[in-house]
PDB file of C-alpha atoms in Angstrom:
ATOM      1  CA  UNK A  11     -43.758 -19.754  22.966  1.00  0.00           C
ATOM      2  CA  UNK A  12     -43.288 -23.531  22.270  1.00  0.00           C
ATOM      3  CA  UNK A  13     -45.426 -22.902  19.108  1.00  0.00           C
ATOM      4  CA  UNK A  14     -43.228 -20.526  17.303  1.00  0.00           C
ATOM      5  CA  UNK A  15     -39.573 -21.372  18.992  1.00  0.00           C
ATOM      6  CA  UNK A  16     -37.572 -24.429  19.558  1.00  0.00           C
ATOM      7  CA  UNK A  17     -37.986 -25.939  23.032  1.00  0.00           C
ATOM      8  CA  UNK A  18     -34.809 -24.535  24.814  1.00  0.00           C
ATOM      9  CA  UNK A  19     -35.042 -20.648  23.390  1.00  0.00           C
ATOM     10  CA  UNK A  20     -38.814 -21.135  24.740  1.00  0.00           C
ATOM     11  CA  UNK A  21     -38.087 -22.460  28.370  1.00  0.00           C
ATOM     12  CA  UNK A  22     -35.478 -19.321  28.141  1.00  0.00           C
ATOM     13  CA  UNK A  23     -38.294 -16.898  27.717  1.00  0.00           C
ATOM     14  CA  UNK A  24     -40.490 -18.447  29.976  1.00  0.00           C
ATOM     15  CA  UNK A  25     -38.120 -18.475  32.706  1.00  0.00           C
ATOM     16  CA  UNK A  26     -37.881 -14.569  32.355  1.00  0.00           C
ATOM     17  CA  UNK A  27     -41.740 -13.895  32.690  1.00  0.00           C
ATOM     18  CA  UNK A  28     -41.884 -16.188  35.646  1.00  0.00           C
ATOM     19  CA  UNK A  29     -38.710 -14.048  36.918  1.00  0.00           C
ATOM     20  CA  UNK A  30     -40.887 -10.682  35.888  1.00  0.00           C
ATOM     21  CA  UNK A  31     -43.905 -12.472  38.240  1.00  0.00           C
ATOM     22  CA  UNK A  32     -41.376 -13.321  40.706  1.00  0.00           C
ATOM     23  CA  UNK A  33     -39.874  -9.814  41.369  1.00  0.00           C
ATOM     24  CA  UNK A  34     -43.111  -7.673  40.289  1.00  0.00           C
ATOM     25  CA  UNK A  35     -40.207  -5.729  37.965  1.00  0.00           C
ATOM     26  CA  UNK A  36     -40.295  -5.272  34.480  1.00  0.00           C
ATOM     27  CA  UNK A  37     -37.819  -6.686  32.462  1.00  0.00           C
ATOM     28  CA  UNK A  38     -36.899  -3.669  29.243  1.00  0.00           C
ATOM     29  CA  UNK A  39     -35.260  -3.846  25.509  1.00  0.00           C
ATOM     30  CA  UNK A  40     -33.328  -7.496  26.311  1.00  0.00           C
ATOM     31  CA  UNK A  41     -32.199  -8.753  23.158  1.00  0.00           C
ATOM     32  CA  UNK A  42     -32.369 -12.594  22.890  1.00  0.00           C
ATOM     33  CA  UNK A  43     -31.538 -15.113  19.966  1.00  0.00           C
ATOM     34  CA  UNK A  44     -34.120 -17.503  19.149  1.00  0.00           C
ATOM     35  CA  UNK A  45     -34.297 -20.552  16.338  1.00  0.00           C
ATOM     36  CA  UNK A  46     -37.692 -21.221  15.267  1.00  0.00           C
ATOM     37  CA  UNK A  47     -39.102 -24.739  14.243  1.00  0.00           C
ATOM     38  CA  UNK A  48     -37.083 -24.587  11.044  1.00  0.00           C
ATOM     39  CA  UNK A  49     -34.133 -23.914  13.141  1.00  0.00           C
ATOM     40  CA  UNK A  50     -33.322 -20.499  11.538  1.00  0.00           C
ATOM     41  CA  UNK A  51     -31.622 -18.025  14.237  1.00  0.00           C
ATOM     42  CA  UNK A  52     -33.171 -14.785  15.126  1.00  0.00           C
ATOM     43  CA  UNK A  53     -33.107 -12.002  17.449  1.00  0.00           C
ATOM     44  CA  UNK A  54     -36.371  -9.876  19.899  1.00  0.00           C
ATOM     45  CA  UNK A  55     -35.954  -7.131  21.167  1.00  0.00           C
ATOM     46  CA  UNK A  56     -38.351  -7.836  24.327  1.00  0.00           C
ATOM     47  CA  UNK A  57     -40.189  -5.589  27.101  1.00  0.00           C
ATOM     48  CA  UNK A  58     -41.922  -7.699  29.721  1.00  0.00           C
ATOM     49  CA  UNK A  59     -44.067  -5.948  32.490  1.00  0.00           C
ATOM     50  CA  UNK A  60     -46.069  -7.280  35.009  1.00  0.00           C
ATOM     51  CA  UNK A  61     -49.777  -7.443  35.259  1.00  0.00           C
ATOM     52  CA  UNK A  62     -51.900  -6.280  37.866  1.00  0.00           C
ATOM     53  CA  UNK A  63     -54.768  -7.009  39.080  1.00  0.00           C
ATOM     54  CA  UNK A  64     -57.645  -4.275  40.879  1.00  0.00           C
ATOM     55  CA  UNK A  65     -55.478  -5.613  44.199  1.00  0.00           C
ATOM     56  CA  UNK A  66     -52.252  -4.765  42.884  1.00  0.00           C
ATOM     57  CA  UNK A  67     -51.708  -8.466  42.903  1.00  0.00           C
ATOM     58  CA  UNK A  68     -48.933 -10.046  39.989  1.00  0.00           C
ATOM     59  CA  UNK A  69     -51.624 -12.263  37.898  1.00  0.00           C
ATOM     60  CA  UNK A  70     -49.390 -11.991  34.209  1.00  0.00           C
ATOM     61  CA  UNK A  71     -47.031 -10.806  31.811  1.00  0.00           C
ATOM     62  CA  UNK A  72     -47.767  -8.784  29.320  1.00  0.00           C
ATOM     63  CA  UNK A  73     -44.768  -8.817  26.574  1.00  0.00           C
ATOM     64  CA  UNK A  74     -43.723  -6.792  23.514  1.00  0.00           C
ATOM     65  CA  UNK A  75     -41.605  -8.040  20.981  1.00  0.00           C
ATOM     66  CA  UNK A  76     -40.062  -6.697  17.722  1.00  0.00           C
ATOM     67  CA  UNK A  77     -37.678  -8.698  15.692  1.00  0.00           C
ATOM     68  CA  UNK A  78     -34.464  -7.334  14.898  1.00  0.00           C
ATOM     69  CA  UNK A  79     -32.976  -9.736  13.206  1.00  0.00           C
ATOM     70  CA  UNK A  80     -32.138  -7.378  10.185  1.00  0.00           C
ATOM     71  CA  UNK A  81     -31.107  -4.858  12.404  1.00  0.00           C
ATOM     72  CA  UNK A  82     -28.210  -7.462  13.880  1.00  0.00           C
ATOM     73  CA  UNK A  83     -27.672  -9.074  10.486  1.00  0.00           C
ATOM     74  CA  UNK A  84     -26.551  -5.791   8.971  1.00  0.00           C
ATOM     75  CA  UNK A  85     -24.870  -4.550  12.027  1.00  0.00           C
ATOM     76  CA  UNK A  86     -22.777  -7.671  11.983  1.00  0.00           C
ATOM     77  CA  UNK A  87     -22.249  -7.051   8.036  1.00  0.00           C
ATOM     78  CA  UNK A  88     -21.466  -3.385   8.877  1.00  0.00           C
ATOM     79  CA  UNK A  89     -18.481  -4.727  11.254  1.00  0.00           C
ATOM     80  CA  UNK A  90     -17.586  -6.688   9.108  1.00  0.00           C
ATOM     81  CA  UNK A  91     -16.603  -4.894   6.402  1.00  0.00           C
ATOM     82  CA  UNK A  92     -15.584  -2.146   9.030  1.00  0.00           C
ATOM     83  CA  UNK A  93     -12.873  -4.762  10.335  1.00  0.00           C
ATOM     84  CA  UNK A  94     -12.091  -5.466   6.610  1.00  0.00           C
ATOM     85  CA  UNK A  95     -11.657  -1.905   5.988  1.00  0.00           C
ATOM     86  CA  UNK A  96      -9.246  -1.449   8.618  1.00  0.00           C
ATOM     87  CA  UNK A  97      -7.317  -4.377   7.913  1.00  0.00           C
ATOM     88  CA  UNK A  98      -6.973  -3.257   4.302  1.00  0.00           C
ATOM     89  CA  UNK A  99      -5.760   0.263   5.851  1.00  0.00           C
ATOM     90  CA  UNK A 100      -3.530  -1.327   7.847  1.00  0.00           C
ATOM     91  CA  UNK A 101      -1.992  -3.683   5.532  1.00  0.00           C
ATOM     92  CA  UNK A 102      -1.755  -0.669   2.863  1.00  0.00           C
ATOM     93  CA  UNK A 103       0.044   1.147   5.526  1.00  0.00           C
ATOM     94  CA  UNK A 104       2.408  -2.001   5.981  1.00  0.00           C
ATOM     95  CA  UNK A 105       3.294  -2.237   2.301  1.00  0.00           C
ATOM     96  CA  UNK A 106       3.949   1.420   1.791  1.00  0.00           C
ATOM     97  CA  UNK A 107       6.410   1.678   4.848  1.00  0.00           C
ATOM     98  CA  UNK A 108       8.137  -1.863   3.280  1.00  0.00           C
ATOM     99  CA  UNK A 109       8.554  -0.350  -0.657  1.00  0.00           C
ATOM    100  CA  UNK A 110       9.602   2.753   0.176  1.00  0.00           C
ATOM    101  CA  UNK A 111      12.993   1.629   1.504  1.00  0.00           C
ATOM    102  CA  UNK A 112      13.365  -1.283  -0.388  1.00  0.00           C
ATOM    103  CA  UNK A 113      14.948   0.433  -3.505  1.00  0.00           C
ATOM    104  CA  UNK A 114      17.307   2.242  -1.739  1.00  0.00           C
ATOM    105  CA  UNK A 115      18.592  -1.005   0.151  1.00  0.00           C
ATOM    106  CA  UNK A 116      19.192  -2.781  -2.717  1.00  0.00           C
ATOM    107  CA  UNK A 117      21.649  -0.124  -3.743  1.00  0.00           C
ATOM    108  CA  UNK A 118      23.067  -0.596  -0.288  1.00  0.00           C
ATOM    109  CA  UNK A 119      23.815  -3.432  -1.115  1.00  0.00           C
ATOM    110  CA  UNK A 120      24.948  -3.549  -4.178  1.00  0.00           C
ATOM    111  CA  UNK A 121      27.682  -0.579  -2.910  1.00  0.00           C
ATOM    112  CA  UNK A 122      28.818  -3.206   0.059  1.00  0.00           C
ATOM    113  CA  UNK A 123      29.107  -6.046  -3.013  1.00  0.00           C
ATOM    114  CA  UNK A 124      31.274  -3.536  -4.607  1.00  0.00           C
ATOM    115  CA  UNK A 125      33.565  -2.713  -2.033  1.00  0.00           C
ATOM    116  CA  UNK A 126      33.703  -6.564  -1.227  1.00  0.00           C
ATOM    117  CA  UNK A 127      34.954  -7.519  -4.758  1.00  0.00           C
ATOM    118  CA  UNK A 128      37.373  -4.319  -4.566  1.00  0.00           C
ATOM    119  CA  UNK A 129      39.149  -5.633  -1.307  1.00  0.00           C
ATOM    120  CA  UNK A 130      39.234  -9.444  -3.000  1.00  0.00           C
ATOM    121  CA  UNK A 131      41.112  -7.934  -5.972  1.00  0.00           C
ATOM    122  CA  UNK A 132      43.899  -6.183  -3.961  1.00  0.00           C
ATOM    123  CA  UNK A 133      44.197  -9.467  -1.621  1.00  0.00           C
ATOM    124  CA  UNK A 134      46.108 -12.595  -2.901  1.00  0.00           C
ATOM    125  CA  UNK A 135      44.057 -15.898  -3.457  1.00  0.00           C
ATOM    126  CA  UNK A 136      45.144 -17.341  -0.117  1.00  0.00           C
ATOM    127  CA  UNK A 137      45.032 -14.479   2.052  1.00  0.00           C
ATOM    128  CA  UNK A 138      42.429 -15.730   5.055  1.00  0.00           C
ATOM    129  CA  UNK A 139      40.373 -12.813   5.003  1.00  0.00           C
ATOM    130  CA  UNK A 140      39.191 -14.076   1.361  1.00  0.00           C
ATOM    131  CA  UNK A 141      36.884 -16.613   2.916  1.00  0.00           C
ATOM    132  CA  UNK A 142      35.236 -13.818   4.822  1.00  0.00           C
ATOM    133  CA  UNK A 143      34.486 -11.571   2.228  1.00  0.00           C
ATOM    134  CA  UNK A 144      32.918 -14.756   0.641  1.00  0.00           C
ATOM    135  CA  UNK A 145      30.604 -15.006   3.590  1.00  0.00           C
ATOM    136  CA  UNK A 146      30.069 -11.223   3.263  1.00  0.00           C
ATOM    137  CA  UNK A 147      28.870 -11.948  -0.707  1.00  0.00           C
ATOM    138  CA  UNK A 148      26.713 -14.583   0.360  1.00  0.00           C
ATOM    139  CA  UNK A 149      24.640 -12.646   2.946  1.00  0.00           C
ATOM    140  CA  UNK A 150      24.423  -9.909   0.342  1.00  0.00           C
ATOM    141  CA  UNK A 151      23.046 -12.547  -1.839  1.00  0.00           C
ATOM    142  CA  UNK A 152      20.600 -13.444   0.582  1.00  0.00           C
ATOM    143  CA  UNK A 153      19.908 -10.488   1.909  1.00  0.00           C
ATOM    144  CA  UNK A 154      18.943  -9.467  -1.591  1.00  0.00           C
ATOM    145  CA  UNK A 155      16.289 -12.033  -2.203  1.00  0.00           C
ATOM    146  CA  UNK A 156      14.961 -11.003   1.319  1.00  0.00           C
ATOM    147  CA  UNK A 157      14.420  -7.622  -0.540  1.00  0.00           C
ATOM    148  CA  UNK A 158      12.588  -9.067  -3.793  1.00  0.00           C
ATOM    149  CA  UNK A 159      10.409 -10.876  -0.838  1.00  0.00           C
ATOM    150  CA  UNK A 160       9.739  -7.672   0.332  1.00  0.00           C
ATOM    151  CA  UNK A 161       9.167  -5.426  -2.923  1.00  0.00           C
ATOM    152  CA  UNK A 162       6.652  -8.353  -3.616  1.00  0.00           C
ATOM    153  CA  UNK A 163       5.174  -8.261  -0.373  1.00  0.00           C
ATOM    154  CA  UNK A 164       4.786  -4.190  -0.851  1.00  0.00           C
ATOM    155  CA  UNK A 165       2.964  -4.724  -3.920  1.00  0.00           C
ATOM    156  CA  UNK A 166       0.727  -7.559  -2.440  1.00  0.00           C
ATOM    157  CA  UNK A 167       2.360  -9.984  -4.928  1.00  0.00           C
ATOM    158  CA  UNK A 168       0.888  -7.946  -8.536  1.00  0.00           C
ATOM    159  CA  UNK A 169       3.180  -6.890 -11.213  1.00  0.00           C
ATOM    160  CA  UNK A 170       3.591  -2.860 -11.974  1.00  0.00           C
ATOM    161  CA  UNK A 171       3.685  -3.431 -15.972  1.00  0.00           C
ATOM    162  CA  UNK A 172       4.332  -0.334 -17.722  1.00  0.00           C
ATOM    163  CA  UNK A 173       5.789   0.062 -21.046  1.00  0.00           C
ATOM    164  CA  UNK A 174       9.526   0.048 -20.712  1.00  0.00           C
ATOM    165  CA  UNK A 175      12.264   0.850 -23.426  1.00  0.00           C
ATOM    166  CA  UNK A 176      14.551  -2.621 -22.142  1.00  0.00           C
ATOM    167  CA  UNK A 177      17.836  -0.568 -24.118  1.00  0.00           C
ATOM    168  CA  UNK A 178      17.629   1.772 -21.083  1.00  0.00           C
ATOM    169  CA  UNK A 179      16.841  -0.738 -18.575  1.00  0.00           C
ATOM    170  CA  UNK A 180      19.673  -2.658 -19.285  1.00  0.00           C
ATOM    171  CA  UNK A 181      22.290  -0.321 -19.547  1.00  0.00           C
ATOM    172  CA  UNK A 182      21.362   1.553 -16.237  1.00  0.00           C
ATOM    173  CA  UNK A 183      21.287  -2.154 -14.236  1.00  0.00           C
ATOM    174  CA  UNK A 184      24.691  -2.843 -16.044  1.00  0.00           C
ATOM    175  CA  UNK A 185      26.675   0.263 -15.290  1.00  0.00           C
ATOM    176  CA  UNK A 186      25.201   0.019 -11.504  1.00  0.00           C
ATOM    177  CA  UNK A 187      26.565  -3.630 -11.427  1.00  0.00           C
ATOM    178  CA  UNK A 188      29.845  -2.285 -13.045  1.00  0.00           C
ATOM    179  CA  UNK A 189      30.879   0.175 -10.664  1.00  0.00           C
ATOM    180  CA  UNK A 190      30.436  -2.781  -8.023  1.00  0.00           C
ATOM    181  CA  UNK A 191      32.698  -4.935  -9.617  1.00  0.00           C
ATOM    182  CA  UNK A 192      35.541  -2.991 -11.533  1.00  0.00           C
ATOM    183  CA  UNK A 193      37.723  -5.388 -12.666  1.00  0.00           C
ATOM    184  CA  UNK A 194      34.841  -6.142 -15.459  1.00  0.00           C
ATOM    185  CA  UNK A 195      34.288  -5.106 -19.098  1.00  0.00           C
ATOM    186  CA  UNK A 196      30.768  -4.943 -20.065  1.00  0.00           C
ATOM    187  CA  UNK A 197      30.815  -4.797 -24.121  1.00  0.00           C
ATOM    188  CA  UNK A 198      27.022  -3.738 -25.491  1.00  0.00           C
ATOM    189  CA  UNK A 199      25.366  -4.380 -28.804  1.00  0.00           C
ATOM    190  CA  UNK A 200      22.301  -2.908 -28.590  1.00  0.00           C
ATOM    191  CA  UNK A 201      19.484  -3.012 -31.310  1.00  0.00           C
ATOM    192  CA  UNK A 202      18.818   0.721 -32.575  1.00  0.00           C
ATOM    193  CA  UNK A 203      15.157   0.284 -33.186  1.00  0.00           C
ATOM    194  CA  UNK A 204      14.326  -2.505 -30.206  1.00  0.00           C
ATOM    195  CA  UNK A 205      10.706  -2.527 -29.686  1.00  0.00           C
ATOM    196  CA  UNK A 206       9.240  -1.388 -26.226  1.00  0.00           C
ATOM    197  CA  UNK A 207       7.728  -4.442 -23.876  1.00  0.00           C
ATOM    198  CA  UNK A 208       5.415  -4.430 -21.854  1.00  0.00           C
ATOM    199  CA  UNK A 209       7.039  -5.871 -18.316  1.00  0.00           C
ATOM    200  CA  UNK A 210       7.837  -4.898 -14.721  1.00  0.00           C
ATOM    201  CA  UNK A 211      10.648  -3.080 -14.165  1.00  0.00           C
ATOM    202  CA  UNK A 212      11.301  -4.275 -11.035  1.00  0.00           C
ATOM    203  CA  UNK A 213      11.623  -7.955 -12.055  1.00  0.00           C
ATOM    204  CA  UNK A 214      13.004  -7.855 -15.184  1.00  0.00           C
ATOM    205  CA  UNK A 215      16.139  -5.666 -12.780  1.00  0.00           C
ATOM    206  CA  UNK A 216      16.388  -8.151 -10.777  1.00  0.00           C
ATOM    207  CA  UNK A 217      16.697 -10.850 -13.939  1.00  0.00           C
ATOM    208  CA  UNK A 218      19.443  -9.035 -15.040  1.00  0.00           C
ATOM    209  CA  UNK A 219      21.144  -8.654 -11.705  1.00  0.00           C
ATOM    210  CA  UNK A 220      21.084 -12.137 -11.448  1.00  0.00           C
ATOM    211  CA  UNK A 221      22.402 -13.058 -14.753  1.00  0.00           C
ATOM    212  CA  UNK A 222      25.284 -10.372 -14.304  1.00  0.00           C
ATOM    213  CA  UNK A 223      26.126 -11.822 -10.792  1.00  0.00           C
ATOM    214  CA  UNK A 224      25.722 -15.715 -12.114  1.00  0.00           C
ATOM    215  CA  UNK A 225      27.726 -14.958 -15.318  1.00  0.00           C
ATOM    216  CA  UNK A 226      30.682 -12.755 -12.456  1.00  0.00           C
ATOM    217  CA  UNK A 227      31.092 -15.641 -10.459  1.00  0.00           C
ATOM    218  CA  UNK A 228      31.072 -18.606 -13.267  1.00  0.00           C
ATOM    219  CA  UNK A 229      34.260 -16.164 -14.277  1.00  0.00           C
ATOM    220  CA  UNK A 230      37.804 -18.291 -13.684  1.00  0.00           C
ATOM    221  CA  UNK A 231      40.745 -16.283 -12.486  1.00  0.00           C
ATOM    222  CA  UNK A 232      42.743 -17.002 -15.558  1.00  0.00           C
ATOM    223  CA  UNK A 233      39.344 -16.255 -17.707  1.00  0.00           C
ATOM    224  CA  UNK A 234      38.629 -12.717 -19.458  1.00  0.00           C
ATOM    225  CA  UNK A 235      36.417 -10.695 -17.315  1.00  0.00           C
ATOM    226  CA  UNK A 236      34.443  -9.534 -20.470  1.00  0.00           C
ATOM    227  CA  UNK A 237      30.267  -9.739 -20.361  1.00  0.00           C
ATOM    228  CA  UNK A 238      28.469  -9.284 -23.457  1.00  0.00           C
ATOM    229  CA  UNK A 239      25.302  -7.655 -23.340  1.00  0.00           C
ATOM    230  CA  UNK A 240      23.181  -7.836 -27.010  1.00  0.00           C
ATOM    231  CA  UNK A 241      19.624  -6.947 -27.586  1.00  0.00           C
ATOM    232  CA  UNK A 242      17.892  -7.914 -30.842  1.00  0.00           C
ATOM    233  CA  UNK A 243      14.065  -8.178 -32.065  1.00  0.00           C
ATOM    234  CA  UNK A 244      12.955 -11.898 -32.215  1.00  0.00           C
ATOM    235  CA  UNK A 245       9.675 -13.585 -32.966  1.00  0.00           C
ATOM    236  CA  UNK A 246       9.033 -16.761 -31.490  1.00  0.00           C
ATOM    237  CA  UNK A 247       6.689 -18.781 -33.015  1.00  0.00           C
ATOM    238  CA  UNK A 248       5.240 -21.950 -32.087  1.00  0.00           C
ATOM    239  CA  UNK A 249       8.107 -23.920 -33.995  1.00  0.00           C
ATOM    240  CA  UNK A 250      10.686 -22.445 -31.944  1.00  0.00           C
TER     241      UNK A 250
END
């Protein structure tokens, strides 16, 4: 044994013949690790039975081995990529139960920013309930970057890019943000012939809600509340 295995994996196997002597039992299918001189790792798949004598008398071992270490290496791999499938499963499973909802909860949200900016117009400038519907905006606010979190999370952080005709995609955001806030006048100048991009919806939505809500509150109270919306085809070279 000390020929082919490294000292400790050797006084391991020796110990079980002398234990085979010892009880006059064999010892069946044990696996075992081993190194060899090069210190590579292995696994046997041993059978050790006692030898008799013409007395019946314990004089040896006689031992089978058959290496397995493919067997284990690809049983490990199979696990492996067992574990990885269900983790993918699992995480797939996780990501379709967080997009499904997360549309519709934006919309939530946008109605309770709605009826938030309705209640602020009928209430004077100093009424105390003014700085709680502030509060109420700003957990809106947050709660809706909690939602792009999640949309991103559901999508495992990729883009969905489709082709997307931005005329349409601007106009359905703005008349969404406009029924939230109705004291607004969204004027549009839209190019007939505006070329189709190549962007996710998704994001470029949530662009635009932000620019609609940034623009809303940079609004004074004795200012026009009047957003202009234009869309034009531009090249942009390297000059620009």
């Amino acid at each position: 044994d000390h020929d082919y295995y490294l000292n400790t994996d050797a006084d391991n196997f020796r110990y079980d013949e002398r234990h085979v002597i010892k009880e006059k039992e064999p010892l069946l299918n044990k696996q075992e690790s081993y190194r060899d001189q090069e210190g590579n790792v292995g696994w046997i798949l041993t059978s050790k039975l006692p030898l008799h004598n013409i007395e019946d008398e314990v004089v040896g071992v006689v031992g089978i081995g058959h290496d397995i270490t493919k067997q284990k290496d690809d049983e490990r791999e199979r696990q492996r990529l067992e574990k990885q499938l269900w983790h993918a499963q699992k995480m797939e499973t996780i990501r379709t139960l967080a997009g499904r909802p997360a549309h519709d909860f934006n919309n939530l949200l946008m109605g309770i920013q709605g009826h938030t900016s309705l209640i602020e117009t009928e209430i004077d400038a100093n009424h105390p309930f003014r700085e709680h519907l502030k509060a109420i905006e700003q957990c809106v606010m947050s709660a809706s970057h909690l939602n792009s979190q999640l949309l991103g999370f559901a999508r495992e952080g990729k883009y969905e890019v489709i082709s997307i005709v931005l005329n349409e995609l601007i106009d359905d955001t703005a008349e969404m943000f406009g029924r939230t806030r109705k004291e607004l006048r969204i004027l549009k100048e839209f190019e007939t012939d505006l070329w189709v991009i190549e962007a996710d919806g998704s994001q470029i939505e949530q662009v635009l809600i932000n620019l609609f809500i940034n623009a809303w509150q940079a609004m004074g109270e004795s200012d026009s509340k009047d957003i202009y919306l234009k869309t034009e085809n531009v090249l942009l070279d390297k000059a620009y």
